[in-house]
mmCIF file of C-alpha atoms in Angstrom:
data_model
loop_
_atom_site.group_PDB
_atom_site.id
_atom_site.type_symbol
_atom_site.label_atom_id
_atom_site.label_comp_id
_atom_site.label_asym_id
_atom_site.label_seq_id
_atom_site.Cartn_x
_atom_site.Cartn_y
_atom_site.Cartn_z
ATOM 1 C CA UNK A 1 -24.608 -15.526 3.097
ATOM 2 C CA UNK A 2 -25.288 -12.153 5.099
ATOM 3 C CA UNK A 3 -25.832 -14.044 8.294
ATOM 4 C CA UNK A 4 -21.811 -15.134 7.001
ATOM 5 C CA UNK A 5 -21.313 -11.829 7.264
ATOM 6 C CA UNK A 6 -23.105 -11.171 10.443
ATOM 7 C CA UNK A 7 -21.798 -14.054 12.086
ATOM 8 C CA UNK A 8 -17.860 -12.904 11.118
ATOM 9 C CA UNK A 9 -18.721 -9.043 12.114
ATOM 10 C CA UNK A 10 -20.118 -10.175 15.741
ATOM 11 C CA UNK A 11 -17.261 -12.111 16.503
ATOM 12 C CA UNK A 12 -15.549 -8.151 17.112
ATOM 13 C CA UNK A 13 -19.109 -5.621 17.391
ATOM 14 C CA UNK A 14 -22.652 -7.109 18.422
ATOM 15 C CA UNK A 15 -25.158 -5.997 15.652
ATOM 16 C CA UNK A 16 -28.983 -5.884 16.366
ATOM 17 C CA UNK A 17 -31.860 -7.074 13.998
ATOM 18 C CA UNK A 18 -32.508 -3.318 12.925
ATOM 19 C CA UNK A 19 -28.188 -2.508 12.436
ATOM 20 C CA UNK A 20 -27.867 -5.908 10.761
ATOM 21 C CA UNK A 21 -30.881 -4.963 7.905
ATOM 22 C CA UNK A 22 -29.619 -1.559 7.989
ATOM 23 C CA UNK A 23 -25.925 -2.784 6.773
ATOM 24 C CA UNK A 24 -27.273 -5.185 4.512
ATOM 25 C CA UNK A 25 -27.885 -2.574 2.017
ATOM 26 C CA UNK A 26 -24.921 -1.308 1.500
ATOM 27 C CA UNK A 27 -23.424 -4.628 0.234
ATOM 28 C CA UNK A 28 -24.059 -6.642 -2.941
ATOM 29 C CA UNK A 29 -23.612 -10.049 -3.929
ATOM 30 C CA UNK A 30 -21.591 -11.137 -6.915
ATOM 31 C CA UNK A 31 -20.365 -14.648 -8.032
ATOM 32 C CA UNK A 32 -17.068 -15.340 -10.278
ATOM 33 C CA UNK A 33 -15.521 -18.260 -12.133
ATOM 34 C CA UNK A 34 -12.430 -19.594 -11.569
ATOM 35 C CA UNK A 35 -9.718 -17.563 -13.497
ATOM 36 C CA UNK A 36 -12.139 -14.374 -13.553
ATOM 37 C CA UNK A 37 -10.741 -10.902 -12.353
ATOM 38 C CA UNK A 38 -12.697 -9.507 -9.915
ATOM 39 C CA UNK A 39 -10.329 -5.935 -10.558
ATOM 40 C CA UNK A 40 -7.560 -5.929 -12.445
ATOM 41 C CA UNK A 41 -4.191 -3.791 -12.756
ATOM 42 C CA UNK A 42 -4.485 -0.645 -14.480
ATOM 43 C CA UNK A 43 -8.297 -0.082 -13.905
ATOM 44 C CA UNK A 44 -10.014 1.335 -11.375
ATOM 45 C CA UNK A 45 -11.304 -0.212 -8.179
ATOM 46 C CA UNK A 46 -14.350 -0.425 -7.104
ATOM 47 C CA UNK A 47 -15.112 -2.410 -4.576
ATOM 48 C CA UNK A 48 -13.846 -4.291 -1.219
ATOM 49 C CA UNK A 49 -14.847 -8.087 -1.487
ATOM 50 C CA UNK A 50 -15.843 -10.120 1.532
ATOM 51 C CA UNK A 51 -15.524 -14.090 0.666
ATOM 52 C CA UNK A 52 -18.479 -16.037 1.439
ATOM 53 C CA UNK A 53 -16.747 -18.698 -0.412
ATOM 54 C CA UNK A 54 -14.101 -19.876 -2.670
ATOM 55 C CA UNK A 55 -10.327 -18.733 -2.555
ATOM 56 C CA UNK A 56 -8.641 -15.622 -4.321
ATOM 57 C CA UNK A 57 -5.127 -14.187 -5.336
ATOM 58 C CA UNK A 58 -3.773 -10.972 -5.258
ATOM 59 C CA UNK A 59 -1.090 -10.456 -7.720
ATOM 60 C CA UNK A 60 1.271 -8.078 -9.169
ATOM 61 C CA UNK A 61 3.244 -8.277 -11.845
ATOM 62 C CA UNK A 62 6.908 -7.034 -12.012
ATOM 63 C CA UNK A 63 8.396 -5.577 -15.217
ATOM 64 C CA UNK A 64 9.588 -9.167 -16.504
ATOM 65 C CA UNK A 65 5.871 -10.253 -16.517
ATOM 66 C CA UNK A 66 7.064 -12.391 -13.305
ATOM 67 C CA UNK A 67 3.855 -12.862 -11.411
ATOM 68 C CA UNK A 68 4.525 -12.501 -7.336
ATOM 69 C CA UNK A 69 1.013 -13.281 -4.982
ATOM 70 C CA UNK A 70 1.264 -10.525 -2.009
ATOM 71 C CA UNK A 71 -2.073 -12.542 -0.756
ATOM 72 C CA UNK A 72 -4.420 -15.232 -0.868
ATOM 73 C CA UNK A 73 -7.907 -14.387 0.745
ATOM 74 C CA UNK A 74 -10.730 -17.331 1.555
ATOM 75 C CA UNK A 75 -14.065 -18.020 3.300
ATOM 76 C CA UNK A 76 -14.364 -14.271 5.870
ATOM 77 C CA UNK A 77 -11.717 -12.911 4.858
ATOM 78 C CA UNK A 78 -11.594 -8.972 2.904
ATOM 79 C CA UNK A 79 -9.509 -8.441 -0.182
ATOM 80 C CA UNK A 80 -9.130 -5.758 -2.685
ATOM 81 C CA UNK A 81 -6.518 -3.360 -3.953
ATOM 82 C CA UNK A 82 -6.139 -1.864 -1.269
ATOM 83 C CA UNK A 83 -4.081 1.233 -2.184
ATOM 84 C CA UNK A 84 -5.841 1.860 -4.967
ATOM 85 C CA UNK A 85 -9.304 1.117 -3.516
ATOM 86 C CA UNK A 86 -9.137 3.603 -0.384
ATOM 87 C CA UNK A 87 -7.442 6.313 -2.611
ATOM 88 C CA UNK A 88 -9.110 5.695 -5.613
ATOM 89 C CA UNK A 89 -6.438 5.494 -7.848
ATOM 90 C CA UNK A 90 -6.038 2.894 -10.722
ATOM 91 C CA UNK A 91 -4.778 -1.252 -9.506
ATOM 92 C CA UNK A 92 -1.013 -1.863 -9.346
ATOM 93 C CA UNK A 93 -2.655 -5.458 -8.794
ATOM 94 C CA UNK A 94 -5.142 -7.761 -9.606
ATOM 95 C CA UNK A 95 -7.881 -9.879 -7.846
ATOM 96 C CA UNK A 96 -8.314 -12.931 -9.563
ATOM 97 C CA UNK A 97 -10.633 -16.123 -8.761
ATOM 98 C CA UNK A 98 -8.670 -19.168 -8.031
ATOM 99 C CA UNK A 99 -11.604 -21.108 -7.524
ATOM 100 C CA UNK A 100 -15.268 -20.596 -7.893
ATOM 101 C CA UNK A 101 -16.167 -18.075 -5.790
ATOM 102 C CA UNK A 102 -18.501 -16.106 -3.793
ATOM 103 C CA UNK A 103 -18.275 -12.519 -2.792
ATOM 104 C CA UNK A 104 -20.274 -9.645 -0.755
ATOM 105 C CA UNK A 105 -19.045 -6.387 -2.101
ATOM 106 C CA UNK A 106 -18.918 -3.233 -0.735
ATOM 107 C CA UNK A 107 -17.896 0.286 -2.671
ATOM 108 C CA UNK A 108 -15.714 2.666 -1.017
ATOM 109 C CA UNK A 109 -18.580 5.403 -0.733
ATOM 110 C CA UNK A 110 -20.939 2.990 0.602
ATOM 111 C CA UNK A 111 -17.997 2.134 3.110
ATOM 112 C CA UNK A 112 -18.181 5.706 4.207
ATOM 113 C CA UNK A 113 -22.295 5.955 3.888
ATOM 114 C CA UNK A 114 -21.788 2.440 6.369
ATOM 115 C CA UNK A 115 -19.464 4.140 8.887
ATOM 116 C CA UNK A 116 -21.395 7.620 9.120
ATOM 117 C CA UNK A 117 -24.446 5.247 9.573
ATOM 118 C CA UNK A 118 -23.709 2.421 11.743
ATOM 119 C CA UNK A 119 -20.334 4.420 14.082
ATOM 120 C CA UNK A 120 -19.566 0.614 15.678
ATOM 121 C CA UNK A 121 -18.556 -0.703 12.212
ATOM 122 C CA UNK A 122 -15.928 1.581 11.577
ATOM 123 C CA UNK A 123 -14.627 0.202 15.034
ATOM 124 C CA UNK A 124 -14.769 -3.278 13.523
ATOM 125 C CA UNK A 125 -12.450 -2.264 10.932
ATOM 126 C CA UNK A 126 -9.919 -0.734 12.879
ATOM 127 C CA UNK A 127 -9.488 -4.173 14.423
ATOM 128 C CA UNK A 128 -9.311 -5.913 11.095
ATOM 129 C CA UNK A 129 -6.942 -3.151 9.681
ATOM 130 C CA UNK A 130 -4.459 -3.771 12.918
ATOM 131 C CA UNK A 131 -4.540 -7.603 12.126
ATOM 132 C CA UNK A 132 -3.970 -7.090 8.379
ATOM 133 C CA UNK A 133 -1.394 -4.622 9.239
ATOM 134 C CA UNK A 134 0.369 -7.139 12.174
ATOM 135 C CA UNK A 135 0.077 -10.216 9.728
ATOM 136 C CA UNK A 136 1.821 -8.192 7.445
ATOM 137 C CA UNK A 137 4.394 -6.967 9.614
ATOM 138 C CA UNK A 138 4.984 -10.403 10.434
ATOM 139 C CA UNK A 139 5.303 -11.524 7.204
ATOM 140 C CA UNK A 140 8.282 -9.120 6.587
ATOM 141 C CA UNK A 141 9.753 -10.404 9.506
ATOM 142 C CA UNK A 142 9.884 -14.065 8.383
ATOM 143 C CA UNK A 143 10.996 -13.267 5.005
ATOM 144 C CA UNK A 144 13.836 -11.280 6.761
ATOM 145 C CA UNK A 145 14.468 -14.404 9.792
ATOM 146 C CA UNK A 146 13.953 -17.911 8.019
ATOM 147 C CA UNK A 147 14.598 -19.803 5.609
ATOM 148 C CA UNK A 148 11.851 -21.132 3.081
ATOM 149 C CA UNK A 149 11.154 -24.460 4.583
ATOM 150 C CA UNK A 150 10.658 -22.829 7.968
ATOM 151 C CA UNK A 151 8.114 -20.522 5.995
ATOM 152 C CA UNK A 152 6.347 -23.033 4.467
ATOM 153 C CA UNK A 153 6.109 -24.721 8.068
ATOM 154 C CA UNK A 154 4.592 -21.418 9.618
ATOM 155 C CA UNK A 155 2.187 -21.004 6.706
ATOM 156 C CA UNK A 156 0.817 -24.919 7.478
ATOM 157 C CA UNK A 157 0.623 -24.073 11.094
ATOM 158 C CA UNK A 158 -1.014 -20.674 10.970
ATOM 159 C CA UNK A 159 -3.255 -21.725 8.296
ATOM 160 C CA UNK A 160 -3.685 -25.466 7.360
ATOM 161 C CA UNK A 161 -6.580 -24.792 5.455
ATOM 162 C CA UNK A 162 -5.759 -22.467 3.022
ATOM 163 C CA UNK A 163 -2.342 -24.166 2.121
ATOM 164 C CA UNK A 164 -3.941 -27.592 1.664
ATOM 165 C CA UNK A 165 -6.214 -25.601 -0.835
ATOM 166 C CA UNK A 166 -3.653 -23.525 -2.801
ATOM 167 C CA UNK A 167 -1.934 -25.572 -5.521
ATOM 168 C CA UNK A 168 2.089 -25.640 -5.163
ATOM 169 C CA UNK A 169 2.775 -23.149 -7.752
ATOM 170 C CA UNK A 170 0.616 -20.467 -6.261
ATOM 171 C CA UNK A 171 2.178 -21.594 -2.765
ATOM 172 C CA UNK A 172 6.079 -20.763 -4.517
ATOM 173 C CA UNK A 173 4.315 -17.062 -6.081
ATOM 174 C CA UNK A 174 3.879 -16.450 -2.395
ATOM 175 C CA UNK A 175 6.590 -17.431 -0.691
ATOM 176 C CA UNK A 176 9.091 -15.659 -3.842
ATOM 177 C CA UNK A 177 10.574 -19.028 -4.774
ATOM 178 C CA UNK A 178 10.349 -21.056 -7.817
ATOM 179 C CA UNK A 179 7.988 -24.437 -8.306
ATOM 180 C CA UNK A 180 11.345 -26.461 -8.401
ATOM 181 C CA UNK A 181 12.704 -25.068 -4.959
ATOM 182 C CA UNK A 182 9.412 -26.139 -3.292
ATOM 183 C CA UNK A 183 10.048 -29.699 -5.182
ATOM 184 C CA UNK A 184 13.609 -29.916 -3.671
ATOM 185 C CA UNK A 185 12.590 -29.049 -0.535
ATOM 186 C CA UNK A 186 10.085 -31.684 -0.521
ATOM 187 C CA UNK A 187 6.872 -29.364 -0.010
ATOM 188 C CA UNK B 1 4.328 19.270 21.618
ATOM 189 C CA UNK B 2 1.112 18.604 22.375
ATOM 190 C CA UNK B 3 0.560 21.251 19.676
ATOM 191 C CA UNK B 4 2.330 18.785 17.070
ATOM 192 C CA UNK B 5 -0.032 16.063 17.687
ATOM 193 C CA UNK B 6 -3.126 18.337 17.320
ATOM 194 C CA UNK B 7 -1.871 19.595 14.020
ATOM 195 C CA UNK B 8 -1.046 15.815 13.097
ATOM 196 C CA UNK B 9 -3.759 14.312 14.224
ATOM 197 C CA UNK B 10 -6.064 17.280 12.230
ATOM 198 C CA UNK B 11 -4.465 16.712 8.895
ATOM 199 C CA UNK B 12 -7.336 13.730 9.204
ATOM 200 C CA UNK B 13 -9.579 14.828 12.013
ATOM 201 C CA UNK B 14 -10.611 18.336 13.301
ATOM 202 C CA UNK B 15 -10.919 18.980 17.056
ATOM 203 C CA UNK B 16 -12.366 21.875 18.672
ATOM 204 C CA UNK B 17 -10.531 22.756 21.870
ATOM 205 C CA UNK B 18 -12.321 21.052 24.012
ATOM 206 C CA UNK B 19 -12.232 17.760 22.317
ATOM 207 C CA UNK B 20 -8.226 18.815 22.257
ATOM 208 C CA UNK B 21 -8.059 18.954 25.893
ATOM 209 C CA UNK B 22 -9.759 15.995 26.458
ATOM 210 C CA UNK B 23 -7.423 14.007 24.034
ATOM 211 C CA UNK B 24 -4.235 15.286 25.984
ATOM 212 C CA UNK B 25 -5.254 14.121 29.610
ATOM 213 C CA UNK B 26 -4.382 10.700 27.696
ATOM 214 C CA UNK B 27 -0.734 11.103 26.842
ATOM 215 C CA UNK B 28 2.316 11.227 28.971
ATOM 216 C CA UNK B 29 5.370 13.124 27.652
ATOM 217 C CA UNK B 30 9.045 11.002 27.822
ATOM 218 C CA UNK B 31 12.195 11.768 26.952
ATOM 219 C CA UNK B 32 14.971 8.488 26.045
ATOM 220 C CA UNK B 33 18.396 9.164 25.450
ATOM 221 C CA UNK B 34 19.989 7.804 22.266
ATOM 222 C CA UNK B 35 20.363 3.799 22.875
ATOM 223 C CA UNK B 36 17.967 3.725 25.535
ATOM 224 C CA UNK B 37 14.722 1.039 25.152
ATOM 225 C CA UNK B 38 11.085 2.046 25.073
ATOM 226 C CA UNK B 39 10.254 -1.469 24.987
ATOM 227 C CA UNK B 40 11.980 -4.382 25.356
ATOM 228 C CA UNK B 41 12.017 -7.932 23.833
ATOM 229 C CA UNK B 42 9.983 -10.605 26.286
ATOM 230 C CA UNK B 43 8.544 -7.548 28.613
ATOM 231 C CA UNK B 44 4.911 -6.026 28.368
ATOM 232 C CA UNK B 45 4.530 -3.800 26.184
ATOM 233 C CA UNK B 46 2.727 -0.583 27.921
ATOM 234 C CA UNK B 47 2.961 2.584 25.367
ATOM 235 C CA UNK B 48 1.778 3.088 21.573
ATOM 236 C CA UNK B 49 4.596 6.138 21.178
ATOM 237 C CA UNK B 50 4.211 9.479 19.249
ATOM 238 C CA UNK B 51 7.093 10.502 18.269
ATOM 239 C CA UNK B 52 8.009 14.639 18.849
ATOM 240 C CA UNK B 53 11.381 14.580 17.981
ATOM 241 C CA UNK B 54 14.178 12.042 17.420
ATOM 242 C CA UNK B 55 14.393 8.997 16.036
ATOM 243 C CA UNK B 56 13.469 5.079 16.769
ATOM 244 C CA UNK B 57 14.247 1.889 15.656
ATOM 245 C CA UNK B 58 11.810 -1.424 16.070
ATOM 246 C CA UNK B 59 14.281 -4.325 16.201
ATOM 247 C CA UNK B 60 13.716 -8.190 15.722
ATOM 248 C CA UNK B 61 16.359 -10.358 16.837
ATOM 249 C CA UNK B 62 16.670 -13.518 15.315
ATOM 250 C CA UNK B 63 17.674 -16.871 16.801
ATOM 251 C CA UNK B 64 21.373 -16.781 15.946
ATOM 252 C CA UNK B 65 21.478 -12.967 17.642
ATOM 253 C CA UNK B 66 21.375 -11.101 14.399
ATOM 254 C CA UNK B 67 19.089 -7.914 15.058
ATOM 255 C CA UNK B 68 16.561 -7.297 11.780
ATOM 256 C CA UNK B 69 15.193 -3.808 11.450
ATOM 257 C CA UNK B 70 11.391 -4.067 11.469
ATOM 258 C CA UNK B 71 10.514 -0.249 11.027
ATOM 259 C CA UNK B 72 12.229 3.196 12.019
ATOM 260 C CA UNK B 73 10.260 5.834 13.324
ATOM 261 C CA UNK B 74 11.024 9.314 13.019
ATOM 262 C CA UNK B 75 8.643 12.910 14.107
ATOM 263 C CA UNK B 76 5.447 12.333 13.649
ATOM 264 C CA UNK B 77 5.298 8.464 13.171
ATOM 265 C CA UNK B 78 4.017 6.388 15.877
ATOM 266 C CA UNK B 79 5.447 2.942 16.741
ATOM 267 C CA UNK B 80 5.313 0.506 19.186
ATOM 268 C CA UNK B 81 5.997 -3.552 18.899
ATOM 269 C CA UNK B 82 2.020 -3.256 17.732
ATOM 270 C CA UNK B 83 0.705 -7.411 18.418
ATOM 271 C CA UNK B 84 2.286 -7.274 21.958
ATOM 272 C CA UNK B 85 0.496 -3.470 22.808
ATOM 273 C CA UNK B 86 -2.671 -4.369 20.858
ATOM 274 C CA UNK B 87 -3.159 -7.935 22.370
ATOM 275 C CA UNK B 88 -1.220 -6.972 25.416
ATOM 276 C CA UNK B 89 1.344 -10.109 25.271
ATOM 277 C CA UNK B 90 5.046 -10.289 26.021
ATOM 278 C CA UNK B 91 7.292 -8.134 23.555
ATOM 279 C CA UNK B 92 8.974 -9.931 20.787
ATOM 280 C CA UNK B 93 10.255 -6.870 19.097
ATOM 281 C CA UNK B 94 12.299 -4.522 21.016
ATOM 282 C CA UNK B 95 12.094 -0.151 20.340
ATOM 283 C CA UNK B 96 15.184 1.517 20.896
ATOM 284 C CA UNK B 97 16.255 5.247 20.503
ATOM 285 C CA UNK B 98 19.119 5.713 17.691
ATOM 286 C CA UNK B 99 18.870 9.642 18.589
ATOM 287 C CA UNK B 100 17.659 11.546 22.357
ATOM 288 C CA UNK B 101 14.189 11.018 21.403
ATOM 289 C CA UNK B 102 11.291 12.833 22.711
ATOM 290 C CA UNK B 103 7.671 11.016 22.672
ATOM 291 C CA UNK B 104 4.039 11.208 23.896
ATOM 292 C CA UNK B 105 2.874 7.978 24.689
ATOM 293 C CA UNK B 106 -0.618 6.465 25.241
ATOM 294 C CA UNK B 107 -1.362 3.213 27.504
ATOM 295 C CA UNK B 108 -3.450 0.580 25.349
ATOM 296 C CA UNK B 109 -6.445 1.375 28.280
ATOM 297 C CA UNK B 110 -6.039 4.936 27.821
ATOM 298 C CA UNK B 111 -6.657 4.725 23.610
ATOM 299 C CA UNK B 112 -9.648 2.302 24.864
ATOM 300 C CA UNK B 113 -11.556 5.165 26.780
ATOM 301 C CA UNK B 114 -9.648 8.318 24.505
ATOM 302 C CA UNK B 115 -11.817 6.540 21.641
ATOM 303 C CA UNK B 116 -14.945 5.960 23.417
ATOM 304 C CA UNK B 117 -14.692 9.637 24.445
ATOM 305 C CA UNK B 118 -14.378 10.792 21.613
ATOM 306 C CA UNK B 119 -15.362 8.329 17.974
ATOM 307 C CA UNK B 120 -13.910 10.759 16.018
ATOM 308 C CA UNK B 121 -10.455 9.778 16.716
ATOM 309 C CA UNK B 122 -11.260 5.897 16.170
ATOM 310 C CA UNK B 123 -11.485 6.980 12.833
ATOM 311 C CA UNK B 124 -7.988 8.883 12.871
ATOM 312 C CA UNK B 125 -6.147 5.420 13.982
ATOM 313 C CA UNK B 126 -8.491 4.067 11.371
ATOM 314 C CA UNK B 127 -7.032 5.862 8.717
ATOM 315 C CA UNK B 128 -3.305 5.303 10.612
ATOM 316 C CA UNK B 129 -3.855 1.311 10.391
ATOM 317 C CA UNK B 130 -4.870 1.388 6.495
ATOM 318 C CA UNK B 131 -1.821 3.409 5.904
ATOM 319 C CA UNK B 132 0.451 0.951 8.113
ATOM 320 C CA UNK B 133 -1.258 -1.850 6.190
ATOM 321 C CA UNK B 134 -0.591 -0.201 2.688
ATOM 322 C CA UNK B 135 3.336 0.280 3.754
ATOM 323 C CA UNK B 136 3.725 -2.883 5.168
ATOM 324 C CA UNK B 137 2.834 -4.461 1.956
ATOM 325 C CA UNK B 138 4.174 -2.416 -0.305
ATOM 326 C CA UNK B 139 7.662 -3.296 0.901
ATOM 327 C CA UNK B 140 6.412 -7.006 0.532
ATOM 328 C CA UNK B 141 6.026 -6.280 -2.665
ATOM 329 C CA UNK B 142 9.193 -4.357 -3.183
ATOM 330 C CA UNK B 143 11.474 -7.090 -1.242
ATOM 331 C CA UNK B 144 9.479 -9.661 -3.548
ATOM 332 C CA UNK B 145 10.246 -8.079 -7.099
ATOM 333 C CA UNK B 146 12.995 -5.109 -6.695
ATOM 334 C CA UNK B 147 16.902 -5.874 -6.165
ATOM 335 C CA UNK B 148 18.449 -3.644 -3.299
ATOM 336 C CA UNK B 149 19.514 -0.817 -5.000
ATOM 337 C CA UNK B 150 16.451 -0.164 -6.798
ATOM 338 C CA UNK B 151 14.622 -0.904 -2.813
ATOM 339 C CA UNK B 152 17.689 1.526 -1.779
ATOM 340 C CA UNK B 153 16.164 4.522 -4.543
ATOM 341 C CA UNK B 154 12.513 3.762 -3.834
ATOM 342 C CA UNK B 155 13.527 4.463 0.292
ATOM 343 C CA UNK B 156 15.254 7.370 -0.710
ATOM 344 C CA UNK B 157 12.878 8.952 -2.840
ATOM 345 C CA UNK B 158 9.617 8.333 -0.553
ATOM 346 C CA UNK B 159 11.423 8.801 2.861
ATOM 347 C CA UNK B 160 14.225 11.368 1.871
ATOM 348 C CA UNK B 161 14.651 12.854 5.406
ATOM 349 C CA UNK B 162 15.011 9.697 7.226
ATOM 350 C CA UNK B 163 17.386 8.087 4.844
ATOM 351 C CA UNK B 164 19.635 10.959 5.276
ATOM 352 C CA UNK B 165 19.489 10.159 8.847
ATOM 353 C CA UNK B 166 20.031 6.707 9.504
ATOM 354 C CA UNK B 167 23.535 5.155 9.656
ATOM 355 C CA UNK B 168 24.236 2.994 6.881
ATOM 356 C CA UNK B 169 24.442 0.224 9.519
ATOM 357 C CA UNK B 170 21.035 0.582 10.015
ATOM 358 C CA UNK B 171 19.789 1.159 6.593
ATOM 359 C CA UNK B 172 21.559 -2.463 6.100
ATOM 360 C CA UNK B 173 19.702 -4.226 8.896
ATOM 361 C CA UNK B 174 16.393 -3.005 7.470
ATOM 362 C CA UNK B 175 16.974 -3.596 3.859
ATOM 363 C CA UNK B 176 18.232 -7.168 4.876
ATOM 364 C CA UNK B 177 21.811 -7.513 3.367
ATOM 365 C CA UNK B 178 25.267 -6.396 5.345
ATOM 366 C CA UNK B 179 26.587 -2.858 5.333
ATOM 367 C CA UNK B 180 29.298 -4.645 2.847
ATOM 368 C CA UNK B 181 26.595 -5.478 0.381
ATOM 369 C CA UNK B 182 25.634 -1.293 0.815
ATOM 370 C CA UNK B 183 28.889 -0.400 0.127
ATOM 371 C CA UNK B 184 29.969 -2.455 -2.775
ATOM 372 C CA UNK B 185 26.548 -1.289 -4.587
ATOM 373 C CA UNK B 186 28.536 2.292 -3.682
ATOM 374 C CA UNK B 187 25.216 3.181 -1.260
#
């Protein structure tokens, strides 16, 4: 699973044998259930997860006890609390497994031990942060533009993978509509 | 001005002078009157833009015409229609000035050798990205679970000087509901 890791980082900054061994340390391995929190709201967080497999949720939970997924993260992609793990304050969300997964964790001072160490990484997260930050961008501008069928349509296209995996209610958490609308909309 | 972006840019990074003078050989200083475009929908995108003094406005318009307010940025902030500078495509966001703006602006080839000069300020855009990220979906979160009002207080309290500033008209077109929806929640 760290040549996973290897593999995904290479695709942005080429690692030799000797940077490759030398990052290895710095993550560790950890393997959840379905329905397990990996961090949960209210505690702290410790660590940025990089799937090796399975699927996850990021939720948060409005004052009603309404649930609302802000993200789904599978196979190479990061997901944490964000917020709360680069600042180091307590989750206003939770990580939770939807399905059995697989995870190579980092902690925020190892992060920072990684990036004094090995200079080309930090590079390699800039570029993730400017896709996170564009997808998200984007995201506000299709729940601003279109309608929830067009969404829907945009998530299949951009990632048919993921939504074929997610089960419909999860899908209508995302997209801020109830299981029924989906129904009636036929998706 | 150049001064402003030092002290900006050292609330994360310190420069010597050297290192200062070196940064500034990258940026170009321009001045837009109010209305005028930085960037325009369907053009390339040249400049990531610093903003000295003024205000901006990163506009998405939609298929029936209707323009969606994507972001505002105000002194200190830097914008630009990000995919199309980052992955040098056509624009599909336009920038506009909604006051005589004043900016220093950086081509995406400039940032490319400004950061290889000097790795210190890869991590300043670093910690700029995370920050965009964390905004970006914290008002996914806040369009997701808060009514406008409440997304009306949250603006006000976190952004109090640019609130003040934009026209209501504005304010509506970024929040997503018509200045008559403002008005009849008396905002």
């Amino acid at each position: 699973m760290l040549d996973q890791l290897r593999a995904h980082i290479e695709k942005i900054v080429p690692l030799d044998d000797q940077e490759f061994e030398l990052m290895t340390a710095f993550f560790t391995y950890k393997k959840f259930k379905k329905h397990q929190f990996l961090t949960q709201e209210g505690e702290p967080v410790t660590y940025n997860y990089f799937v090796v497999k399975g699927l996850l949720k990021l939720v948060y939970t409005d004052d009603t006890g309404k649930e609302h997924i802000v993200a789904f993260a599978m196979e190479d992609w990061w997901e944490t609390d964000f917020p709360a793990f680069y600042q180091q304050t307590k989750a206003t969300m939770s990580l939770l497994a939807v399905e059995d997964t697989e995870v190579l964790c980092i902690s925020l001072q190892d992060y920072k031990k990684l990036c004094a160490a090995l200079p080309k990484i930090e590079h390699f997260f800039l570029e993730k942060a400017y896709m996170g930050f564009i997808a998200a961008q984007q995201r506000i501008i299709s729940t601003m533009t279109t309608g929830i069928k067009e969404r829907y349509e945009q998530l299949l296209q951009k990632y048919p993978s993921l939504i074929q995996r997610v089960p419909k209610t999860l899908l209508a958490a995302y997209l801020g509509v109830s299981r029924e609308t989906l129904s009636r909309l036929s998706l």
